[in-house]
Coordinates of N, CA and C in Angstrom, one line a residue:
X135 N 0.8 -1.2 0.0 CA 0.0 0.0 0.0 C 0.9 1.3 0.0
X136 N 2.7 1.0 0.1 CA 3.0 2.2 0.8 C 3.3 2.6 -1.0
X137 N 3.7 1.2 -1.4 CA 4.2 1.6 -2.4 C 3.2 2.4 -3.8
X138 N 1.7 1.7 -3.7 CA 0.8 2.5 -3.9 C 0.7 4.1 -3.7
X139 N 0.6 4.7 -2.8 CA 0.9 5.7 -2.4 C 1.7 6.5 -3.0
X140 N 3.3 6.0 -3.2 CA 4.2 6.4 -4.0 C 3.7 6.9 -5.3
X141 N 3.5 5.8 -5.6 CA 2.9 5.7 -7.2 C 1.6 7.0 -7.4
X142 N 0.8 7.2 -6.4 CA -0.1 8.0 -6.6 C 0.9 9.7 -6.4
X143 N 1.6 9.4 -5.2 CA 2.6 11.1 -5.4 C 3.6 11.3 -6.9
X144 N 3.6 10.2 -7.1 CA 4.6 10.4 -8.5 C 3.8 10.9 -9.6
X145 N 2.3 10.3 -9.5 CA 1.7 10.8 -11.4 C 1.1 12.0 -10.8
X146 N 0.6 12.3 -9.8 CA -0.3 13.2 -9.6 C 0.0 14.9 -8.8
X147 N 1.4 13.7 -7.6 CA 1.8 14.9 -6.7 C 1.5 14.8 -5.6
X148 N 1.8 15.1 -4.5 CA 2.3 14.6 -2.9 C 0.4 14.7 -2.6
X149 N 0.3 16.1 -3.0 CA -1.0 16.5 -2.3 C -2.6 15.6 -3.2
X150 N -2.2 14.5 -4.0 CA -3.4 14.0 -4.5 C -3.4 12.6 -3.9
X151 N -2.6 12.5 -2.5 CA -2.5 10.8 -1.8 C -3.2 11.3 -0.9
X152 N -4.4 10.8 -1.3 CA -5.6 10.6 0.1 C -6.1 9.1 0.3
X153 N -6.5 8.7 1.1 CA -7.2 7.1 1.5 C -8.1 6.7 0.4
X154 N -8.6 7.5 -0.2 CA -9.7 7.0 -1.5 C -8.7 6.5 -2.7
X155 N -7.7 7.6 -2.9 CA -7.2 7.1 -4.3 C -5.7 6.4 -3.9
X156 N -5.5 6.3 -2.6 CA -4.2 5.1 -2.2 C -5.4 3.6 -2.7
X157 N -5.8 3.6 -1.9 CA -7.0 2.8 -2.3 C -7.9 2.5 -3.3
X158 N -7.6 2.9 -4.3 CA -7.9 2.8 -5.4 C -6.6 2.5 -6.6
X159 N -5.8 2.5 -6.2 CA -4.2 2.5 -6.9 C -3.8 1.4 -6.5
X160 N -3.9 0.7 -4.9 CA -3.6 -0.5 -4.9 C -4.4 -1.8 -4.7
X161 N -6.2 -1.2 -5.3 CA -7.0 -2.2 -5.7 C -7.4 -3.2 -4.6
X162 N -7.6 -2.3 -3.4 CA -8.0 -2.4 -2.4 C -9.4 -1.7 -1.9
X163 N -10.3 -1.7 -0.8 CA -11.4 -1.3 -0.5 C -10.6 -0.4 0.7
X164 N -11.8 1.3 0.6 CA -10.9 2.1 1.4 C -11.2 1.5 2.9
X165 N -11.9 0.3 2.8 CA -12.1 -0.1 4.8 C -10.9 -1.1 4.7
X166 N -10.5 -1.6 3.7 CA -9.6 -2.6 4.0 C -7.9 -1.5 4.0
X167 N -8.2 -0.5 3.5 CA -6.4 0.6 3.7 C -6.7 0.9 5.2
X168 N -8.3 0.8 5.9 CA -8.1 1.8 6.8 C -7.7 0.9 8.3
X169 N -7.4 -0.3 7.3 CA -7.3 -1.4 8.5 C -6.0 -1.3 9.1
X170 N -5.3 -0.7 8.0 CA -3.5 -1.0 8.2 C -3.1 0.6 8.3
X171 N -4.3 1.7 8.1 CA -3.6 3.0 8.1 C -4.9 3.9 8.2
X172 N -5.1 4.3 9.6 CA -6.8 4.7 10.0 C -6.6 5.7 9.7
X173 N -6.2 6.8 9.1 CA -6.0 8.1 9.0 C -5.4 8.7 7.7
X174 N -5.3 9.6 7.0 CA -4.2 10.0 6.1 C -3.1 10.4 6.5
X175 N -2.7 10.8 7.9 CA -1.8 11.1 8.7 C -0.9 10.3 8.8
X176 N -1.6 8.5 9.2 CA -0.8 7.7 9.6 C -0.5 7.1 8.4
X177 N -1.3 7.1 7.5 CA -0.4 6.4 5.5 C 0.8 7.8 5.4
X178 N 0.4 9.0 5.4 CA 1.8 9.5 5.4 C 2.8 9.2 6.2
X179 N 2.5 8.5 7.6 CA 4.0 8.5 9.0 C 3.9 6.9 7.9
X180 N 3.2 6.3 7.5 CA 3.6 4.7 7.2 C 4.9 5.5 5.5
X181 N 4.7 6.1 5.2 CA 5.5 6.8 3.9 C 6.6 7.1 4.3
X182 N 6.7 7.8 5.6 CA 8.4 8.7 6.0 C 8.8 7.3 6.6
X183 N 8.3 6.4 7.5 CA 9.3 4.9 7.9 C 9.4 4.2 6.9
X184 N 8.6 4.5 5.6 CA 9.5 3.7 4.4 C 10.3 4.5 3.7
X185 N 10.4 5.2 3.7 CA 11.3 6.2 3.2 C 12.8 6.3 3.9
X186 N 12.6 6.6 5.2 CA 13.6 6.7 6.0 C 14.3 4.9 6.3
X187 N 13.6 3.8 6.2 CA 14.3 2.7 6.0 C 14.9 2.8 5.0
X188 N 14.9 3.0 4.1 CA 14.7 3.0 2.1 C 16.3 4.3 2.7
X189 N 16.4 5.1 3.1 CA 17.5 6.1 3.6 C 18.6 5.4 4.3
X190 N 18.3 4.7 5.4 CA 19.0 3.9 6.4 C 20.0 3.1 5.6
X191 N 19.5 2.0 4.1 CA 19.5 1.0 4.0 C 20.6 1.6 3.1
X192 N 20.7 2.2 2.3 CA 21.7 3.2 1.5 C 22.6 3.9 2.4
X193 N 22.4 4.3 3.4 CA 23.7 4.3 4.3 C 24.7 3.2 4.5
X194 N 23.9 1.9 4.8 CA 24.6 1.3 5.0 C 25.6 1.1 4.1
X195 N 25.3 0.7 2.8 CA 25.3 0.3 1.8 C 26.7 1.2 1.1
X196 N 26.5 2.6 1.9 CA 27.3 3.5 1.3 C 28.8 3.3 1.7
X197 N 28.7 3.1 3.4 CA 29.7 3.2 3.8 C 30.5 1.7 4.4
X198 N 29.6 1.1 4.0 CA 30.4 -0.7 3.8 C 30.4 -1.5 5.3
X199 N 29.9 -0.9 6.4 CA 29.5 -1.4 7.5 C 28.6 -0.6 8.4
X200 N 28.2 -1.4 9.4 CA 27.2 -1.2 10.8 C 27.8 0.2 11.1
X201 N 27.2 1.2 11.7 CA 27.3 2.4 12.3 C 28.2 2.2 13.7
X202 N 27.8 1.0 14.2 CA 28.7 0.7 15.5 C 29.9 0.1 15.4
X203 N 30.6 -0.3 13.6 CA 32.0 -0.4 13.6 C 32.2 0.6 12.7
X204 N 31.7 1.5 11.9 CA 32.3 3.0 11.4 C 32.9 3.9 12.5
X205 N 33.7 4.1 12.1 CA 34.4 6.1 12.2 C 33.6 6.8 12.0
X206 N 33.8 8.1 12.6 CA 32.8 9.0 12.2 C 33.1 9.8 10.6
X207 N 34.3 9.4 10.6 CA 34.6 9.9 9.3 C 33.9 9.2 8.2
X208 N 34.2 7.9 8.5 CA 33.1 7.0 7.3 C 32.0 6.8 7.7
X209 N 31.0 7.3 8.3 CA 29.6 7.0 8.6 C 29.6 8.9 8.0
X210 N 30.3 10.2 8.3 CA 30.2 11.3 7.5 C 29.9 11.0 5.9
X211 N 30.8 10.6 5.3 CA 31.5 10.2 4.0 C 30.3 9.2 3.7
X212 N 29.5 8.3 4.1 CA 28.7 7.3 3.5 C 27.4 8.5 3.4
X213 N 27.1 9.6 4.8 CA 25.8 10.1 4.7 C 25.8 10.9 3.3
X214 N 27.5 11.4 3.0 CA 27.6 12.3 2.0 C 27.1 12.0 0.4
X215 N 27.9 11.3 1.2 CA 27.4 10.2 -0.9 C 25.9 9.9 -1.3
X216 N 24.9 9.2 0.0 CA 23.7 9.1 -0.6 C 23.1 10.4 -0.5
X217 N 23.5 11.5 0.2 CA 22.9 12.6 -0.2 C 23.0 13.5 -1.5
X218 N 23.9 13.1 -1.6 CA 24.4 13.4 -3.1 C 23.5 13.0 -4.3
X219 N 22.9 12.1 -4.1 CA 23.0 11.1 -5.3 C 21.2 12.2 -6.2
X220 N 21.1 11.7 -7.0 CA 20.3 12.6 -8.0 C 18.8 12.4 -6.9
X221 N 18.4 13.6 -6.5 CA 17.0 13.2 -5.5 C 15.7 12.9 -6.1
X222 N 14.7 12.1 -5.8 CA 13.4 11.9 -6.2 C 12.8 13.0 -6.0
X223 N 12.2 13.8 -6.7 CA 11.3 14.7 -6.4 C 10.1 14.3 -5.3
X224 N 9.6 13.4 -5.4 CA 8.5 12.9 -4.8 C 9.0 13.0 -3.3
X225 N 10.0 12.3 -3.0 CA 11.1 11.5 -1.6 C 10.9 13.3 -1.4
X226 N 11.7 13.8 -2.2 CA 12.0 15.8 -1.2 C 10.9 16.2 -0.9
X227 N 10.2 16.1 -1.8 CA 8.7 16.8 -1.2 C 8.2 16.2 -0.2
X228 N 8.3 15.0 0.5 CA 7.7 14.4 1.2 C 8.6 15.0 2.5
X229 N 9.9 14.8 2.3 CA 10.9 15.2 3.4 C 10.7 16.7 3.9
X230 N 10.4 17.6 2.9 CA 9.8 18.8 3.2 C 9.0 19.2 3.8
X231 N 8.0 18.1 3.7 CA 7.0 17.8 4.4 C 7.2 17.9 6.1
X232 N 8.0 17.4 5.9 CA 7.6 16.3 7.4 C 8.4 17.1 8.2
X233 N 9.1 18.3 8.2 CA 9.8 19.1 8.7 C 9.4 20.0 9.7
X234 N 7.7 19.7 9.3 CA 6.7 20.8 10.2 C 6.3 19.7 11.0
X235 N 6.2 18.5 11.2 CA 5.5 17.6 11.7 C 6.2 16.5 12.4
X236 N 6.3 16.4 14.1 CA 7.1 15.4 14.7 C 7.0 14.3 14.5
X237 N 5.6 13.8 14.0 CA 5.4 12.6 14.2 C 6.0 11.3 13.0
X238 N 5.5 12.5 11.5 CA 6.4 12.0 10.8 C 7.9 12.3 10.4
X239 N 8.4 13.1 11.1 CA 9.8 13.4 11.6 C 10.5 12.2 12.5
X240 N 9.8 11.5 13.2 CA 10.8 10.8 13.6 C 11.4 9.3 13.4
X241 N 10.5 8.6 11.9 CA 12.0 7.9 11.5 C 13.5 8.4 11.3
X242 N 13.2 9.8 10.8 CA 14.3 10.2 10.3 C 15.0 10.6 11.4
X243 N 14.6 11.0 12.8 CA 15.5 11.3 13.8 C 15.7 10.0 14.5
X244 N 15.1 8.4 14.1 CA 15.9 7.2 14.6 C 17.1 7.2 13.8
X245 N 16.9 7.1 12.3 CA 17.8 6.8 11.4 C 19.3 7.8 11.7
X246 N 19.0 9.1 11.9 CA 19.8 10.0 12.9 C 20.6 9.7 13.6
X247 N 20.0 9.2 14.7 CA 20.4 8.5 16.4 C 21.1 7.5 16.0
X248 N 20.9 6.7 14.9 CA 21.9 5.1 14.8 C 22.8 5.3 13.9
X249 N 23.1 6.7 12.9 CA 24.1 6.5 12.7 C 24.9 7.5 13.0
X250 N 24.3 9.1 14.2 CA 24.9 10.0 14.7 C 24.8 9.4 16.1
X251 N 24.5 9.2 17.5 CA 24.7 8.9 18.7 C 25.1 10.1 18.8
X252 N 26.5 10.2 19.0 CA 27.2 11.3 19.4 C 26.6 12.7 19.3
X253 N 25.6 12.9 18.2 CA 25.4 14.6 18.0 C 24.8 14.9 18.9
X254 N 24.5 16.5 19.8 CA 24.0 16.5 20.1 C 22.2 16.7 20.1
X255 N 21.7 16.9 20.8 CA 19.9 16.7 20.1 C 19.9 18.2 19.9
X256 N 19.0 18.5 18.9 CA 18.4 19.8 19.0 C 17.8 20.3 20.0
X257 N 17.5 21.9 20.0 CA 16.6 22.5 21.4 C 15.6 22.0 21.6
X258 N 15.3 21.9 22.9 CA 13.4 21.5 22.9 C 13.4 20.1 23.1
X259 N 15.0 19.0 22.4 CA 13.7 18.0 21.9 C 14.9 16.7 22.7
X260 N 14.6 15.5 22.5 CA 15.6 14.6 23.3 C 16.5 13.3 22.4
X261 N 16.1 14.6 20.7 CA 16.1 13.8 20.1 C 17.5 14.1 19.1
X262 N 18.6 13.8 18.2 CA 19.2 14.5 17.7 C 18.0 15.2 16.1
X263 N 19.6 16.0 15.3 CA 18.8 16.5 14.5 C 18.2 15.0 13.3
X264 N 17.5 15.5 12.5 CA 16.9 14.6 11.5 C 18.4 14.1 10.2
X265 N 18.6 13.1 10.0 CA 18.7 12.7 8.7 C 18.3 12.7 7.5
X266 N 18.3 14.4 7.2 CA 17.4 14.6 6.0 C 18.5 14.7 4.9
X267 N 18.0 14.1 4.0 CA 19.4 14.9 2.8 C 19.6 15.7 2.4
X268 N 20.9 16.1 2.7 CA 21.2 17.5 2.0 C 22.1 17.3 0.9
X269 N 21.3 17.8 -0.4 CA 22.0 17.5 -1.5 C 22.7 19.2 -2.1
X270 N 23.6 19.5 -1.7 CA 24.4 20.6 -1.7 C 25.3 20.5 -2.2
X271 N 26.1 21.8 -2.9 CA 27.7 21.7 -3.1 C 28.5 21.5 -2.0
X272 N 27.7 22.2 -0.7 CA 28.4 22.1 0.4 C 28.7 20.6 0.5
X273 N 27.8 19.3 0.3 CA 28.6 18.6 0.9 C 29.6 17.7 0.0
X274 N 29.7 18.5 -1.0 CA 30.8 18.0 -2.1 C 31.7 18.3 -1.5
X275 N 31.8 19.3 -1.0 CA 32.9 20.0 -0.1 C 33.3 18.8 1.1
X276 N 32.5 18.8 2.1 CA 32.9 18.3 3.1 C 32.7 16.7 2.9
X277 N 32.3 15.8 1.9 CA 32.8 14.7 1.3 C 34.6 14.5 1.6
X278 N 35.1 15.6 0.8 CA 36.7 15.9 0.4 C 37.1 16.0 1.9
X279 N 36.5 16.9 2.4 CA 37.2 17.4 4.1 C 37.1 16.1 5.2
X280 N 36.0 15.2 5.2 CA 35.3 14.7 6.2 C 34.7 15.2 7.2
X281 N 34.6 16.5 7.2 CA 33.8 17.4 8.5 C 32.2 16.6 8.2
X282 N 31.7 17.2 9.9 CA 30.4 16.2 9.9 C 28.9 17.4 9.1
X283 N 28.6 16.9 8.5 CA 27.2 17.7 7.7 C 26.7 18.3 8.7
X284 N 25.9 19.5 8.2 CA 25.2 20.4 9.1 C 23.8 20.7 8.3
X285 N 22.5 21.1 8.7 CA 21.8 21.3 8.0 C 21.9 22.8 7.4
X286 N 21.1 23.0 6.1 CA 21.6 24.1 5.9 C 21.7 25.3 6.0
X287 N 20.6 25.2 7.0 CA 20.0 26.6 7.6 C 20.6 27.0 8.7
X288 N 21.7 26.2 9.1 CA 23.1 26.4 10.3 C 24.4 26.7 9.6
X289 N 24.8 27.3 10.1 CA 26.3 27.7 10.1 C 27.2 26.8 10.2
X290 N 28.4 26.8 9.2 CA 29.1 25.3 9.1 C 30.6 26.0 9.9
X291 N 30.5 27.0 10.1 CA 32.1 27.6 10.7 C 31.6 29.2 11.1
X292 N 33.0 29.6 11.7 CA 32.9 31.1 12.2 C 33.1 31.9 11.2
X293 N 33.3 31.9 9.9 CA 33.2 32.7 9.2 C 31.9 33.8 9.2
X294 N 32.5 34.8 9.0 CA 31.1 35.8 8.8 C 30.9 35.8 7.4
X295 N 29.1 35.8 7.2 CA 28.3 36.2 5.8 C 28.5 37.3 5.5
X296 N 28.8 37.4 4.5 CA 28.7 38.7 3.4 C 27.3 39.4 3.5
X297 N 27.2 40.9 4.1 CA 26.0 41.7 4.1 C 25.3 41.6 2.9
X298 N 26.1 41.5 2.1 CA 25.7 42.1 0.2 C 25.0 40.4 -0.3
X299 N 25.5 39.1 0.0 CA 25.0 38.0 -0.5 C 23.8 37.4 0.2
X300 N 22.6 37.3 -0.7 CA 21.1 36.9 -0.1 C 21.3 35.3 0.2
X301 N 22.2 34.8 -0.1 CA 22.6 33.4 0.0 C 22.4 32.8 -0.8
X302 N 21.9 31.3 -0.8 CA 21.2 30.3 -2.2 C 20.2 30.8 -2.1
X303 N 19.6 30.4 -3.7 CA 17.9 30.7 -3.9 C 17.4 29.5 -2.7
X304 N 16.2 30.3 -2.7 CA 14.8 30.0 -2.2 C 13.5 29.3 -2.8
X305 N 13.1 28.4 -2.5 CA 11.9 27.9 -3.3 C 10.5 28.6 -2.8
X306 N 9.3 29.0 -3.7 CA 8.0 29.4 -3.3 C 7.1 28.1 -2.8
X307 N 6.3 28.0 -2.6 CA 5.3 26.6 -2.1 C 5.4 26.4 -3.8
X308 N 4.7 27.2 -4.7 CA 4.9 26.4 -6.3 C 6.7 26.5 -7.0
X309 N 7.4 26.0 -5.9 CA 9.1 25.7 -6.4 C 9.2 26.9 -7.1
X310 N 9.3 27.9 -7.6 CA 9.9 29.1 -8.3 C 10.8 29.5 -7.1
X311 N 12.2 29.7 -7.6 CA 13.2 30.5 -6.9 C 12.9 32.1 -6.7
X312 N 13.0 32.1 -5.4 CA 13.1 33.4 -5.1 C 14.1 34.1 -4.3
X313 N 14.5 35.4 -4.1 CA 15.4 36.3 -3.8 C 15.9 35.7 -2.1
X314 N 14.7 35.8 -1.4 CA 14.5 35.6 -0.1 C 13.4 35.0 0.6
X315 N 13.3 34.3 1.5 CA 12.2 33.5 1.6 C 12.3 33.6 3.3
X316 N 11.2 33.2 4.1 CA 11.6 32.7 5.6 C 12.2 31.2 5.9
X317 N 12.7 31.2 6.4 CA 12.7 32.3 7.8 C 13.8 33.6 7.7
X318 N 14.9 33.5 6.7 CA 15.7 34.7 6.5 C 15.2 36.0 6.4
X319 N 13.7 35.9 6.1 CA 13.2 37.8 5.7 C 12.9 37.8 7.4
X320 N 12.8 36.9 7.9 CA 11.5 37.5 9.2 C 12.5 38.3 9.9
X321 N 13.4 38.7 9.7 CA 14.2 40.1 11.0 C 13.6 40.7 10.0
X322 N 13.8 41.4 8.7 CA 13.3 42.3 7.7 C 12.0 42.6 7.5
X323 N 10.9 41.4 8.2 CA 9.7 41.5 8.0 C 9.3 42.0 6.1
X324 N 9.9 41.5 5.4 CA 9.5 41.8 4.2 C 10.2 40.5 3.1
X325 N 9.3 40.0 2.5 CA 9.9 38.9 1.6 C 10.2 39.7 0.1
X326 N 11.1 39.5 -0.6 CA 11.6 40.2 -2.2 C 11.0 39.1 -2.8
X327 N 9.9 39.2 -4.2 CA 9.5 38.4 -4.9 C 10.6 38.4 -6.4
X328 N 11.3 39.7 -6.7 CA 12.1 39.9 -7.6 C 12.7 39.0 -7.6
X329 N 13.5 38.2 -8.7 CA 14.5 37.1 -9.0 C 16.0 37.7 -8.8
X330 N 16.9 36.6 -7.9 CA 17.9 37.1 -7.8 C 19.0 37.7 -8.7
X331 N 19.5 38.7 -8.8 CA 20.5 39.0 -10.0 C 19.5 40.4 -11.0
X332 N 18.2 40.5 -10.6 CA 17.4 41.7 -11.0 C 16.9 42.5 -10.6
X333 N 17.5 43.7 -10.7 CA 17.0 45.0 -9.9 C 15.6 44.9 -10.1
X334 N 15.1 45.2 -8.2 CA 14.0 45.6 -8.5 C 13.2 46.9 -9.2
X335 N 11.8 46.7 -9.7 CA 11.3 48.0 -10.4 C 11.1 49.2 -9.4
X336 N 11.5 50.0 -10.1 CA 11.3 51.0 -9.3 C 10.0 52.3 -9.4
X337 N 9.8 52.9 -8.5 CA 8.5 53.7 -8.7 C 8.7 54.9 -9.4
X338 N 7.8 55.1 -10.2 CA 8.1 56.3 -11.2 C 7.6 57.5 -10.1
X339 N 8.2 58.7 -10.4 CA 7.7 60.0 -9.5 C 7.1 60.7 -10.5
X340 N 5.8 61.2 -9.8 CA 4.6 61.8 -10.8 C 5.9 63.0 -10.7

């Protein structure tokens, strides 16, 4: 059914998996999906534990053993490589997803825990950060270096940002890149819809 599901986010789009047409894709009756997934909530948490196995299982795979006989350098270096690798659209949107939401957030903070231990947890929570992929140049970079990934809305060193650089683009909810997005506008209280690299228009004076 989970795979059903999939299949329904791939032709149609994350937001057309509901219990009627998971259920109708894997030629099942919606009382018989709702036996194994009472909610749409819980067929999406049943999506991020297959997803995040489906993550786990490529880790391993990456870095050629158990997390409890890797280095941290080679358990870095295995996360680096599958995050690298060309991403599913469907898989990101789901992971994007789940960013707002603990519950399906936390395979990815088991998958985390077994092959980070050591990091520390985020604020708030007792949990470390998530194993989400970060498919960046940054971690092309730290592939080479072995430093441990950061997500990328954190600071990877004490270097200071450049006032003048708005950073990487930004995606809209409909994926168009934009100048600035939140949470970076929220000190500014103002989001730029202009495209990066184009002066905004300016007001003509009567």
């Amino acid at each position: 059914m989970i795979a059903a599901a999939l299949t329904v986010a791939e032709e149609h789009g994350t937001s057309a998996v509901t219990l009627d047409s998971v259920a109708e894709q894997a030629k099942v009756t919606k009382k018989g999906l709702l036996y194994h997934f009472p909610s749409k909530h819980a067929l999406i948490a049943g999506i991020h534990e297959h997803l995040a196995a489906r993550f786990d299982q490529a880790l391993l795979e990456a870095t050629g053993k158990e997390p409890e006989s890797a280095s941290l350098t080679e358990r870095t270096r295995g996360y680096i490589r599958v995050a690298l690798e060309t991403p599913n659209t469907v898989e990101l949107q789901f992971i994007l997803e789940a960013r707002g939401e603990p519950y399906w957030l936390a395979p990815w903070e088991r998958v985390n825990h077994r092959w980070f231990p050591d990091e520390p947890p985020r604020r708030g929570t007792r949990h470390p950060r998530p194993a989400l992929p970060d498919r960046t140049d940054g971690g092309r970079r730290l592939l080479g270096s072995g430093e441990h990934p950061t997500r990328p809305d954190e600071p990877s060193g004490p270097s200071t940002p450049d006032p003048g650089d708005p950073g990487p683009p930004r995606l809209t909810d409909d994926h168009r890149p934009v100048s600035c997005a939140p949470p970076s506008c929220a000190a500014g209280g103002r989001t730029s819809t202009h495209t990066r690299g184009t002066p905004p228009s300016r007001t003509r004076r009567s």
